[in-house]
Amino acid sequence: LPAPFWVLGIFLVGFFFLSRRSLNSTVASTLVVTTMNLSLAVIIPLFALPYVQPANLAYVNLPFVGDQPFNPAPFLLIFGVMLNNYFSHLMVANYGKVVIRRDPSARSWIWGVIAAIGLTTLISCWWVVLAG
């Protein structure tokens, strides 16, 4: 299917959950989408793993050193991964009010957030090294 049809489908699913006006369904749909995204972020680089050569991981090409021109392509990949990790922190504040009602001390929430952000950071580094 062409990309516009995929975007339209995702938009309609999101619109359906928003029309229900329930934060629980929004949280559940976010968890499903996040699980799918993280699964793909782990699985797709596994296809590249047989082609990884240690010599390529040790290669250094610094811009403006010697006669090397500036190539923005690697920085765009790293910048995209950094933005993804940054915006995942916003979800903590959005869903905190639901969790704190159930756990007023929020200790499990805090440790869960630390574990989740740490794991997504490791998965993002995995993606940059193997897919980049």
mmCIF file of N, CA and C in Angstrom:
data_model
loop_
_atom_site.group_PDB
_atom_site.id
_atom_site.type_symbol
_atom_site.label_atom_id
_atom_site.label_comp_id
_atom_site.label_asym_id
_atom_site.label_seq_id
_atom_site.Cartn_x
_atom_site.Cartn_y
_atom_site.Cartn_z
ATOM 1 N N LEU A 1 0.832 -1.189 0.000
ATOM 2 C CA LEU A 1 0.000 0.000 0.000
ATOM 3 C C LEU A 1 0.873 1.247 0.000
ATOM 4 N N PRO A 2 0.452 2.281 -0.693
ATOM 5 C CA PRO A 2 1.197 3.538 -0.657
ATOM 6 C C PRO A 2 1.154 4.176 0.741
ATOM 7 N N ALA A 3 2.164 4.985 1.034
ATOM 8 C CA ALA A 3 2.306 5.602 2.355
ATOM 9 C C ALA A 3 1.083 6.421 2.784
ATOM 10 N N PRO A 4 0.431 7.178 1.893
ATOM 11 C CA PRO A 4 -0.740 7.947 2.359
ATOM 12 C C PRO A 4 -1.859 7.070 2.930
ATOM 13 N N PHE A 5 -2.029 5.866 2.416
ATOM 14 C CA PHE A 5 -3.066 4.979 2.955
ATOM 15 C C PHE A 5 -2.705 4.504 4.362
ATOM 16 N N TRP A 6 -1.416 4.229 4.611
ATOM 17 C CA TRP A 6 -0.986 3.843 5.952
ATOM 18 C C TRP A 6 -1.214 4.990 6.932
ATOM 19 N N VAL A 7 -0.858 6.193 6.516
ATOM 20 C CA VAL A 7 -1.045 7.361 7.390
ATOM 21 C C VAL A 7 -2.525 7.583 7.667
ATOM 22 N N LEU A 8 -3.347 7.439 6.654
ATOM 23 C CA LEU A 8 -4.785 7.599 6.847
ATOM 24 C C LEU A 8 -5.333 6.546 7.808
ATOM 25 N N GLY A 9 -4.878 5.317 7.680
ATOM 26 C CA GLY A 9 -5.323 4.252 8.590
ATOM 27 C C GLY A 9 -4.934 4.526 10.027
ATOM 28 N N ILE A 10 -3.700 4.953 10.232
ATOM 29 C CA ILE A 10 -3.238 5.274 11.586
ATOM 30 C C ILE A 10 -4.018 6.465 12.149
ATOM 31 N N PHE A 11 -4.277 7.454 11.298
ATOM 32 C CA PHE A 11 -5.051 8.610 11.729
ATOM 33 C C PHE A 11 -6.454 8.195 12.156
ATOM 34 N N LEU A 12 -7.089 7.317 11.386
ATOM 35 C CA LEU A 12 -8.448 6.882 11.728
ATOM 36 C C LEU A 12 -8.478 6.082 13.025
ATOM 37 N N VAL A 13 -7.480 5.251 13.241
ATOM 38 C CA VAL A 13 -7.414 4.500 14.504
ATOM 39 C C VAL A 13 -7.231 5.468 15.673
ATOM 40 N N GLY A 14 -6.324 6.431 15.520
ATOM 41 C CA GLY A 14 -6.125 7.431 16.572
ATOM 42 C C GLY A 14 -7.367 8.258 16.816
ATOM 43 N N PHE A 15 -8.048 8.634 15.740
ATOM 44 C CA PHE A 15 -9.294 9.405 15.857
ATOM 45 C C PHE A 15 -10.368 8.597 16.585
ATOM 46 N N PHE A 16 -10.431 7.286 16.317
ATOM 47 C CA PHE A 16 -11.401 6.432 16.997
ATOM 48 C C PHE A 16 -11.160 6.451 18.509
ATOM 49 N N PHE A 17 -9.903 6.290 18.922
ATOM 50 C CA PHE A 17 -9.601 6.273 20.353
ATOM 51 C C PHE A 17 -9.840 7.634 21.000
ATOM 52 N N LEU A 18 -9.553 8.696 20.278
ATOM 53 C CA LEU A 18 -9.814 10.031 20.832
ATOM 54 C C LEU A 18 -11.308 10.308 20.956
ATOM 55 N N SER A 19 -12.103 9.761 20.040
ATOM 56 C CA SER A 19 -13.544 9.997 20.093
ATOM 57 C C SER A 19 -14.202 9.299 21.275
ATOM 58 N N ARG A 20 -13.535 8.305 21.829
ATOM 59 C CA ARG A 20 -14.099 7.605 22.988
ATOM 60 C C ARG A 20 -13.978 8.431 24.259
ATOM 61 N N ARG A 21 -13.145 9.462 24.251
ATOM 62 C CA ARG A 21 -12.959 10.382 25.370
ATOM 63 C C ARG A 21 -12.617 9.673 26.684
ATOM 64 N N SER A 22 -11.794 8.670 26.565
ATOM 65 C CA SER A 22 -11.361 7.931 27.740
ATOM 66 C C SER A 22 -9.839 7.894 27.759
ATOM 67 N N LEU A 23 -9.270 8.348 28.860
ATOM 68 C CA LEU A 23 -7.817 8.334 28.968
ATOM 69 C C LEU A 23 -7.286 6.909 29.044
ATOM 70 N N ASN A 24 -8.083 5.983 29.588
ATOM 71 C CA ASN A 24 -7.641 4.595 29.669
ATOM 72 C C ASN A 24 -7.429 3.990 28.287
ATOM 73 N N SER A 25 -8.340 4.262 27.351
ATOM 74 C CA SER A 25 -8.156 3.719 26.007
ATOM 75 C C SER A 25 -6.988 4.402 25.306
ATOM 76 N N THR A 26 -6.760 5.667 25.590
ATOM 77 C CA THR A 26 -5.620 6.370 25.009
ATOM 78 C C THR A 26 -4.315 5.797 25.539
ATOM 79 N N VAL A 27 -4.259 5.519 26.828
ATOM 80 C CA VAL A 27 -3.067 4.916 27.422
ATOM 81 C C VAL A 27 -2.846 3.531 26.835
ATOM 82 N N ALA A 28 -3.910 2.751 26.711
ATOM 83 C CA ALA A 28 -3.783 1.403 26.165
ATOM 84 C C ALA A 28 -3.307 1.434 24.719
ATOM 85 N N SER A 29 -3.854 2.329 23.916
ATOM 86 C CA SER A 29 -3.423 2.401 22.516
ATOM 87 C C SER A 29 -1.977 2.881 22.419
ATOM 88 N N THR A 30 -1.571 3.789 23.298
ATOM 89 C CA THR A 30 -0.181 4.242 23.311
ATOM 90 C C THR A 30 0.752 3.103 23.675
ATOM 91 N N LEU A 31 0.361 2.287 24.627
ATOM 92 C CA LEU A 31 1.191 1.139 25.004
ATOM 93 C C LEU A 31 1.323 0.148 23.862
ATOM 94 N N VAL A 32 0.244 -0.089 23.142
ATOM 95 C CA VAL A 32 0.288 -1.020 22.007
ATOM 96 C C VAL A 32 1.206 -0.481 20.915
ATOM 97 N N VAL A 33 1.043 0.785 20.553
ATOM 98 C CA VAL A 33 1.865 1.381 19.498
ATOM 99 C C VAL A 33 3.334 1.421 19.920
ATOM 100 N N THR A 34 3.597 1.776 21.158
ATOM 101 C CA THR A 34 4.971 1.827 21.641
ATOM 102 C C THR A 34 5.610 0.445 21.635
ATOM 103 N N THR A 35 4.869 -0.565 22.043
ATOM 104 C CA THR A 35 5.383 -1.935 22.016
ATOM 105 C C THR A 35 5.704 -2.371 20.595
ATOM 106 N N MET A 36 4.840 -2.036 19.660
ATOM 107 C CA MET A 36 5.096 -2.386 18.263
ATOM 108 C C MET A 36 6.329 -1.649 17.738
ATOM 109 N N ASN A 37 6.450 -0.359 18.042
ATOM 110 C CA ASN A 37 7.604 0.417 17.578
ATOM 111 C C ASN A 37 8.911 -0.110 18.154
ATOM 112 N N LEU A 38 8.925 -0.396 19.446
ATOM 113 C CA LEU A 38 10.144 -0.917 20.059
ATOM 114 C C LEU A 38 10.492 -2.302 19.525
ATOM 115 N N SER A 39 9.478 -3.115 19.274
ATOM 116 C CA SER A 39 9.730 -4.443 18.697
ATOM 117 C C SER A 39 10.372 -4.315 17.322
ATOM 118 N N LEU A 40 9.842 -3.417 16.510
ATOM 119 C CA LEU A 40 10.424 -3.206 15.183
ATOM 120 C C LEU A 40 11.825 -2.599 15.272
ATOM 121 N N ALA A 41 12.042 -1.732 16.256
ATOM 122 C CA ALA A 41 13.363 -1.122 16.416
ATOM 123 C C ALA A 41 14.408 -2.146 16.851
ATOM 124 N N VAL A 42 13.982 -3.258 17.418
ATOM 125 C CA VAL A 42 14.908 -4.331 17.779
ATOM 126 C C VAL A 42 15.028 -5.333 16.630
ATOM 127 N N ILE A 43 13.920 -5.666 15.992
ATOM 128 C CA ILE A 43 13.919 -6.706 14.962
ATOM 129 C C ILE A 43 14.599 -6.259 13.668
ATOM 130 N N ILE A 44 14.322 -5.054 13.210
ATOM 131 C CA ILE A 44 14.879 -4.601 11.928
ATOM 132 C C ILE A 44 16.415 -4.590 11.949
ATOM 133 N N PRO A 45 17.071 -4.066 12.982
ATOM 134 C CA PRO A 45 18.548 -4.140 12.977
ATOM 135 C C PRO A 45 19.086 -5.566 13.045
ATOM 136 N N LEU A 46 18.295 -6.516 13.529
ATOM 137 C CA LEU A 46 18.758 -7.908 13.533
ATOM 138 C C LEU A 46 19.010 -8.414 12.115
ATOM 139 N N PHE A 47 18.258 -7.892 11.150
ATOM 140 C CA PHE A 47 18.504 -8.265 9.759
ATOM 141 C C PHE A 47 19.849 -7.725 9.265
ATOM 142 N N ALA A 48 20.301 -6.620 9.818
ATOM 143 C CA ALA A 48 21.584 -6.036 9.426
ATOM 144 C C ALA A 48 22.758 -6.665 10.174
ATOM 145 N N LEU A 49 22.489 -7.346 11.260
ATOM 146 C CA LEU A 49 23.546 -7.897 12.103
ATOM 147 C C LEU A 49 24.518 -8.814 11.358
ATOM 148 N N PRO A 50 24.085 -9.703 10.451
ATOM 149 C CA PRO A 50 25.062 -10.551 9.747
ATOM 150 C C PRO A 50 26.029 -9.765 8.860
ATOM 151 N N TYR A 51 25.683 -8.539 8.517
ATOM 152 C CA TYR A 51 26.512 -7.741 7.622
ATOM 153 C C TYR A 51 27.408 -6.750 8.353
ATOM 154 N N VAL A 52 27.358 -6.741 9.673
ATOM 155 C CA VAL A 52 28.180 -5.816 10.453
ATOM 156 C C VAL A 52 29.630 -6.294 10.434
ATOM 157 N N GLN A 53 30.523 -5.363 10.115
ATOM 158 C CA GLN A 53 31.954 -5.660 10.115
ATOM 159 C C GLN A 53 32.613 -4.785 11.169
ATOM 160 N N PRO A 54 33.371 -5.386 12.074
ATOM 161 C CA PRO A 54 33.996 -4.602 13.147
ATOM 162 C C PRO A 54 34.855 -3.441 12.632
ATOM 163 N N ALA A 55 35.462 -3.592 11.471
ATOM 164 C CA ALA A 55 36.288 -2.509 10.921
ATOM 165 C C ALA A 55 35.432 -1.272 10.637
ATOM 166 N N ASN A 56 34.193 -1.469 10.226
ATOM 167 C CA ASN A 56 33.313 -0.326 9.966
ATOM 168 C C ASN A 56 32.917 0.389 11.255
ATOM 169 N N LEU A 57 32.822 -0.340 12.348
ATOM 170 C CA LEU A 57 32.463 0.281 13.625
ATOM 171 C C LEU A 57 33.610 1.122 14.185
ATOM 172 N N ALA A 58 34.838 0.794 13.801
ATOM 173 C CA ALA A 58 35.999 1.538 14.283
ATOM 174 C C ALA A 58 36.377 2.695 13.359
ATOM 175 N N TYR A 59 35.705 2.831 12.234
ATOM 176 C CA TYR A 59 36.023 3.880 11.259
ATOM 177 C C TYR A 59 35.612 5.246 11.795
ATOM 178 N N VAL A 60 36.495 6.213 11.667
ATOM 179 C CA VAL A 60 36.225 7.573 12.125
ATOM 180 C C VAL A 60 36.380 8.517 10.934
ATOM 181 N N ASN A 61 35.361 9.322 10.702
ATOM 182 C CA ASN A 61 35.393 10.294 9.621
ATOM 183 C C ASN A 61 34.893 11.618 10.186
ATOM 184 N N LEU A 62 35.794 12.379 10.763
ATOM 185 C CA LEU A 62 35.427 13.637 11.397
ATOM 186 C C LEU A 62 35.377 14.748 10.359
ATOM 187 N N PRO A 63 34.299 15.527 10.369
ATOM 188 C CA PRO A 63 34.238 16.634 9.414
ATOM 189 C C PRO A 63 35.270 17.711 9.748
ATOM 190 N N PHE A 64 35.771 18.351 8.702
ATOM 191 C CA PHE A 64 36.717 19.448 8.796
ATOM 192 C C PHE A 64 38.086 19.031 9.322
ATOM 193 N N VAL A 65 38.362 17.733 9.443
ATOM 194 C CA VAL A 65 39.683 17.243 9.825
ATOM 195 C C VAL A 65 40.337 16.716 8.556
ATOM 196 N N GLY A 66 41.489 17.225 8.239
ATOM 197 C CA GLY A 66 42.118 16.861 6.974
ATOM 198 C C GLY A 66 41.341 17.516 5.840
ATOM 199 N N ASP A 67 41.047 16.751 4.834
ATOM 200 C CA ASP A 67 40.283 17.258 3.691
ATOM 201 C C ASP A 67 38.841 16.769 3.699
ATOM 202 N N GLN A 68 38.338 16.354 4.850
ATOM 203 C CA GLN A 68 36.997 15.783 4.934
ATOM 204 C C GLN A 68 35.936 16.882 4.929
ATOM 205 N N PRO A 69 34.974 16.809 3.992
ATOM 206 C CA PRO A 69 33.869 17.775 4.017
ATOM 207 C C PRO A 69 32.837 17.376 5.064
ATOM 208 N N PHE A 70 31.950 18.279 5.352
ATOM 209 C CA PHE A 70 30.879 18.006 6.307
ATOM 210 C C PHE A 70 29.782 17.205 5.619
ATOM 211 N N ASN A 71 29.425 16.067 6.194
ATOM 212 C CA ASN A 71 28.355 15.214 5.681
ATOM 213 C C ASN A 71 27.272 15.130 6.753
ATOM 214 N N PRO A 72 26.097 15.729 6.521
ATOM 215 C CA PRO A 72 25.077 15.776 7.571
ATOM 216 C C PRO A 72 24.305 14.471 7.763
ATOM 217 N N ALA A 73 24.448 13.496 6.877
ATOM 218 C CA ALA A 73 23.632 12.276 6.943
ATOM 219 C C ALA A 73 23.743 11.535 8.276
ATOM 220 N N PRO A 74 24.941 11.267 8.803
ATOM 221 C CA PRO A 74 24.995 10.562 10.098
ATOM 222 C C PRO A 74 24.376 11.369 11.234
ATOM 223 N N PHE A 75 24.529 12.682 11.171
ATOM 224 C CA PHE A 75 23.994 13.527 12.232
ATOM 225 C C PHE A 75 22.471 13.571 12.202
ATOM 226 N N LEU A 76 21.876 13.435 11.015
ATOM 227 C CA LEU A 76 20.424 13.414 10.913
ATOM 228 C C LEU A 76 19.852 12.174 11.595
ATOM 229 N N LEU A 77 20.502 11.022 11.421
ATOM 230 C CA LEU A 77 20.050 9.795 12.077
ATOM 231 C C LEU A 77 20.158 9.925 13.591
ATOM 232 N N ILE A 78 21.287 10.428 14.052
ATOM 233 C CA ILE A 78 21.489 10.587 15.500
ATOM 234 C C ILE A 78 20.515 11.617 16.062
ATOM 235 N N PHE A 79 20.301 12.718 15.337
ATOM 236 C CA PHE A 79 19.365 13.753 15.782
ATOM 237 C C PHE A 79 17.945 13.198 15.875
ATOM 238 N N GLY A 80 17.535 12.383 14.906
ATOM 239 C CA GLY A 80 16.202 11.773 14.943
ATOM 240 C C GLY A 80 16.021 10.858 16.138
ATOM 241 N N VAL A 81 17.038 10.083 16.447
ATOM 242 C CA VAL A 81 16.966 9.184 17.604
ATOM 243 C C VAL A 81 16.924 9.987 18.900
ATOM 244 N N MET A 82 17.706 11.065 18.969
ATOM 245 C CA MET A 82 17.690 11.900 20.170
ATOM 246 C C MET A 82 16.327 12.561 20.366
ATOM 247 N N LEU A 83 15.707 13.024 19.282
ATOM 248 C CA LEU A 83 14.375 13.625 19.403
ATOM 249 C C LEU A 83 13.354 12.593 19.863
ATOM 250 N N ASN A 84 13.458 11.377 19.351
ATOM 251 C CA ASN A 84 12.532 10.316 19.758
ATOM 252 C C ASN A 84 12.651 10.067 21.262
ATOM 253 N N ASN A 85 13.860 9.975 21.762
ATOM 254 C CA ASN A 85 14.045 9.754 23.200
ATOM 255 C C ASN A 85 13.589 10.958 24.020
ATOM 256 N N TYR A 86 13.810 12.149 23.493
ATOM 257 C CA TYR A 86 13.395 13.348 24.218
ATOM 258 C C TYR A 86 11.872 13.408 24.335
ATOM 259 N N PHE A 87 11.166 13.172 23.258
ATOM 260 C CA PHE A 87 9.711 13.294 23.287
ATOM 261 C C PHE A 87 9.045 12.146 24.039
ATOM 262 N N SER A 88 9.748 11.044 24.254
ATOM 263 C CA SER A 88 9.155 9.973 25.054
ATOM 264 C C SER A 88 9.009 10.406 26.509
ATOM 265 N N HIS A 89 9.815 11.359 26.947
ATOM 266 C CA HIS A 89 9.700 11.860 28.314
ATOM 267 C C HIS A 89 8.399 12.627 28.531
ATOM 268 N N LEU A 90 7.873 13.198 27.474
ATOM 269 C CA LEU A 90 6.621 13.947 27.617
ATOM 270 C C LEU A 90 5.463 13.038 28.011
ATOM 271 N N MET A 91 5.525 11.783 27.617
ATOM 272 C CA MET A 91 4.447 10.853 27.947
ATOM 273 C C MET A 91 4.385 10.602 29.457
ATOM 274 N N VAL A 92 5.509 10.731 30.124
ATOM 275 C CA VAL A 92 5.550 10.516 31.572
ATOM 276 C C VAL A 92 4.619 11.507 32.260
ATOM 277 N N ALA A 93 4.701 12.769 31.885
ATOM 278 C CA ALA A 93 3.856 13.783 32.506
ATOM 279 C C ALA A 93 2.390 13.593 32.136
ATOM 280 N N ASN A 94 2.117 13.173 30.910
ATOM 281 C CA ASN A 94 0.726 13.015 30.479
ATOM 282 C C ASN A 94 0.011 11.888 31.218
ATOM 283 N N TYR A 95 0.703 10.791 31.452
ATOM 284 C CA TYR A 95 0.047 9.635 32.066
ATOM 285 C C TYR A 95 0.297 9.534 33.564
ATOM 286 N N GLY A 96 1.084 10.447 34.096
ATOM 287 C CA GLY A 96 1.371 10.410 35.521
ATOM 288 C C GLY A 96 0.141 10.577 36.388
ATOM 289 N N LYS A 97 -0.782 11.435 35.973
ATOM 290 C CA LYS A 97 -1.956 11.677 36.813
ATOM 291 C C LYS A 97 -2.849 10.446 36.926
ATOM 292 N N VAL A 98 -2.817 9.575 35.931
ATOM 293 C CA VAL A 98 -3.599 8.332 36.006
ATOM 294 C C VAL A 98 -2.937 7.363 36.968
ATOM 295 N N VAL A 99 -1.621 7.267 36.885
ATOM 296 C CA VAL A 99 -0.898 6.308 37.712
ATOM 297 C C VAL A 99 -0.855 6.757 39.162
ATOM 298 N N ILE A 100 -0.682 8.043 39.407
ATOM 299 C CA ILE A 100 -0.550 8.531 40.780
ATOM 300 C C ILE A 100 -1.850 8.342 41.562
ATOM 301 N N ARG A 101 -2.989 8.338 40.873
ATOM 302 C CA ARG A 101 -4.255 8.046 41.581
ATOM 303 C C ARG A 101 -4.243 6.632 42.145
ATOM 304 N N ARG A 102 -3.580 5.737 41.451
ATOM 305 C CA ARG A 102 -3.548 4.333 41.888
ATOM 306 C C ARG A 102 -2.397 4.057 42.847
ATOM 307 N N ASP A 103 -1.315 4.814 42.713
ATOM 308 C CA ASP A 103 -0.135 4.632 43.555
ATOM 309 C C ASP A 103 0.334 6.006 44.010
ATOM 310 N N PRO A 104 -0.210 6.524 45.137
ATOM 311 C CA PRO A 104 0.105 7.894 45.571
ATOM 312 C C PRO A 104 1.593 8.151 45.831
ATOM 313 N N SER A 105 2.354 7.134 46.226
ATOM 314 C CA SER A 105 3.777 7.369 46.470
ATOM 315 C C SER A 105 4.555 7.507 45.165
ATOM 316 N N ALA A 106 4.042 6.937 44.087
ATOM 317 C CA ALA A 106 4.629 6.997 42.743
ATOM 318 C C ALA A 106 6.005 6.350 42.661
ATOM 319 N N ARG A 107 6.386 5.556 43.629
ATOM 320 C CA ARG A 107 7.704 4.914 43.577
ATOM 321 C C ARG A 107 7.803 3.930 42.426
ATOM 322 N N SER A 108 6.794 3.108 42.254
ATOM 323 C CA SER A 108 6.836 2.152 41.142
ATOM 324 C C SER A 108 6.792 2.881 39.805
ATOM 325 N N TRP A 109 6.070 3.990 39.754
ATOM 326 C CA TRP A 109 6.006 4.801 38.536
ATOM 327 C C TRP A 109 7.389 5.368 38.200
ATOM 328 N N ILE A 110 8.075 5.904 39.191
ATOM 329 C CA ILE A 110 9.398 6.492 38.968
ATOM 330 C C ILE A 110 10.383 5.435 38.495
ATOM 331 N N TRP A 111 10.425 4.285 39.169
ATOM 332 C CA TRP A 111 11.361 3.235 38.764
ATOM 333 C C TRP A 111 10.987 2.644 37.400
ATOM 334 N N GLY A 112 9.711 2.564 37.126
ATOM 335 C CA GLY A 112 9.285 2.094 35.808
ATOM 336 C C GLY A 112 9.684 3.047 34.700
ATOM 337 N N VAL A 113 9.558 4.342 34.961
ATOM 338 C CA VAL A 113 9.957 5.354 33.971
ATOM 339 C C VAL A 113 11.462 5.309 33.745
ATOM 340 N N ILE A 114 12.231 5.187 34.814
ATOM 341 C CA ILE A 114 13.683 5.095 34.675
ATOM 342 C C ILE A 114 14.064 3.874 33.845
ATOM 343 N N ALA A 115 13.448 2.740 34.128
ATOM 344 C CA ALA A 115 13.744 1.521 33.367
ATOM 345 C C ALA A 115 13.330 1.658 31.908
ATOM 346 N N ALA A 116 12.165 2.237 31.667
ATOM 347 C CA ALA A 116 11.674 2.379 30.293
ATOM 348 C C ALA A 116 12.546 3.326 29.481
ATOM 349 N N ILE A 117 12.919 4.452 30.058
ATOM 350 C CA ILE A 117 13.750 5.411 29.330
ATOM 351 C C ILE A 117 15.143 4.836 29.101
ATOM 352 N N GLY A 118 15.665 4.133 30.073
ATOM 353 C CA GLY A 118 16.975 3.491 29.890
ATOM 354 C C GLY A 118 16.942 2.439 28.790
ATOM 355 N N LEU A 119 15.887 1.630 28.778
ATOM 356 C CA LEU A 119 15.773 0.594 27.752
ATOM 357 C C LEU A 119 15.584 1.190 26.368
ATOM 358 N N THR A 120 14.754 2.209 26.245
ATOM 359 C CA THR A 120 14.566 2.820 24.926
ATOM 360 C C THR A 120 15.838 3.525 24.456
ATOM 361 N N THR A 121 16.619 4.057 25.383
ATOM 362 C CA THR A 121 17.894 4.658 24.997
ATOM 363 C C THR A 121 18.850 3.594 24.474
ATOM 364 N N LEU A 122 18.905 2.448 25.130
ATOM 365 C CA LEU A 122 19.765 1.356 24.645
ATOM 366 C C LEU A 122 19.303 0.843 23.285
ATOM 367 N N ILE A 123 18.005 0.703 23.111
ATOM 368 C CA ILE A 123 17.475 0.251 21.822
ATOM 369 C C ILE A 123 17.770 1.278 20.739
ATOM 370 N N SER A 124 17.688 2.560 21.067
ATOM 371 C CA SER A 124 17.999 3.598 20.087
ATOM 372 C C SER A 124 19.480 3.579 19.711
ATOM 373 N N CYS A 125 20.350 3.362 20.681
ATOM 374 C CA CYS A 125 21.781 3.242 20.369
ATOM 375 C C CYS A 125 22.025 2.024 19.482
ATOM 376 N N TRP A 126 21.358 0.933 19.777
ATOM 377 C CA TRP A 126 21.439 -0.290 18.957
ATOM 378 C C TRP A 126 21.045 0.043 17.518
ATOM 379 N N TRP A 127 19.984 0.822 17.360
ATOM 380 C CA TRP A 127 19.488 1.193 16.030
ATOM 381 C C TRP A 127 20.529 2.042 15.295
ATOM 382 N N VAL A 128 21.105 3.041 15.974
ATOM 383 C CA VAL A 128 22.079 3.919 15.327
ATOM 384 C C VAL A 128 23.320 3.139 14.892
ATOM 385 N N VAL A 129 23.797 2.236 15.724
ATOM 386 C CA VAL A 129 25.011 1.488 15.397
ATOM 387 C C VAL A 129 24.775 0.512 14.258
ATOM 388 N N LEU A 130 23.668 -0.220 14.285
ATOM 389 C CA LEU A 130 23.456 -1.254 13.269
ATOM 390 C C LEU A 130 22.764 -0.764 12.010
ATOM 391 N N ALA A 131 21.862 0.194 12.137
ATOM 392 C CA ALA A 131 21.148 0.651 10.944
ATOM 393 C C ALA A 131 21.803 1.858 10.304
ATOM 394 N N GLY A 132 22.692 2.511 11.033
ATOM 395 C CA GLY A 132 23.319 3.717 10.526
ATOM 396 C C GLY A 132 24.459 3.461 9.690
#
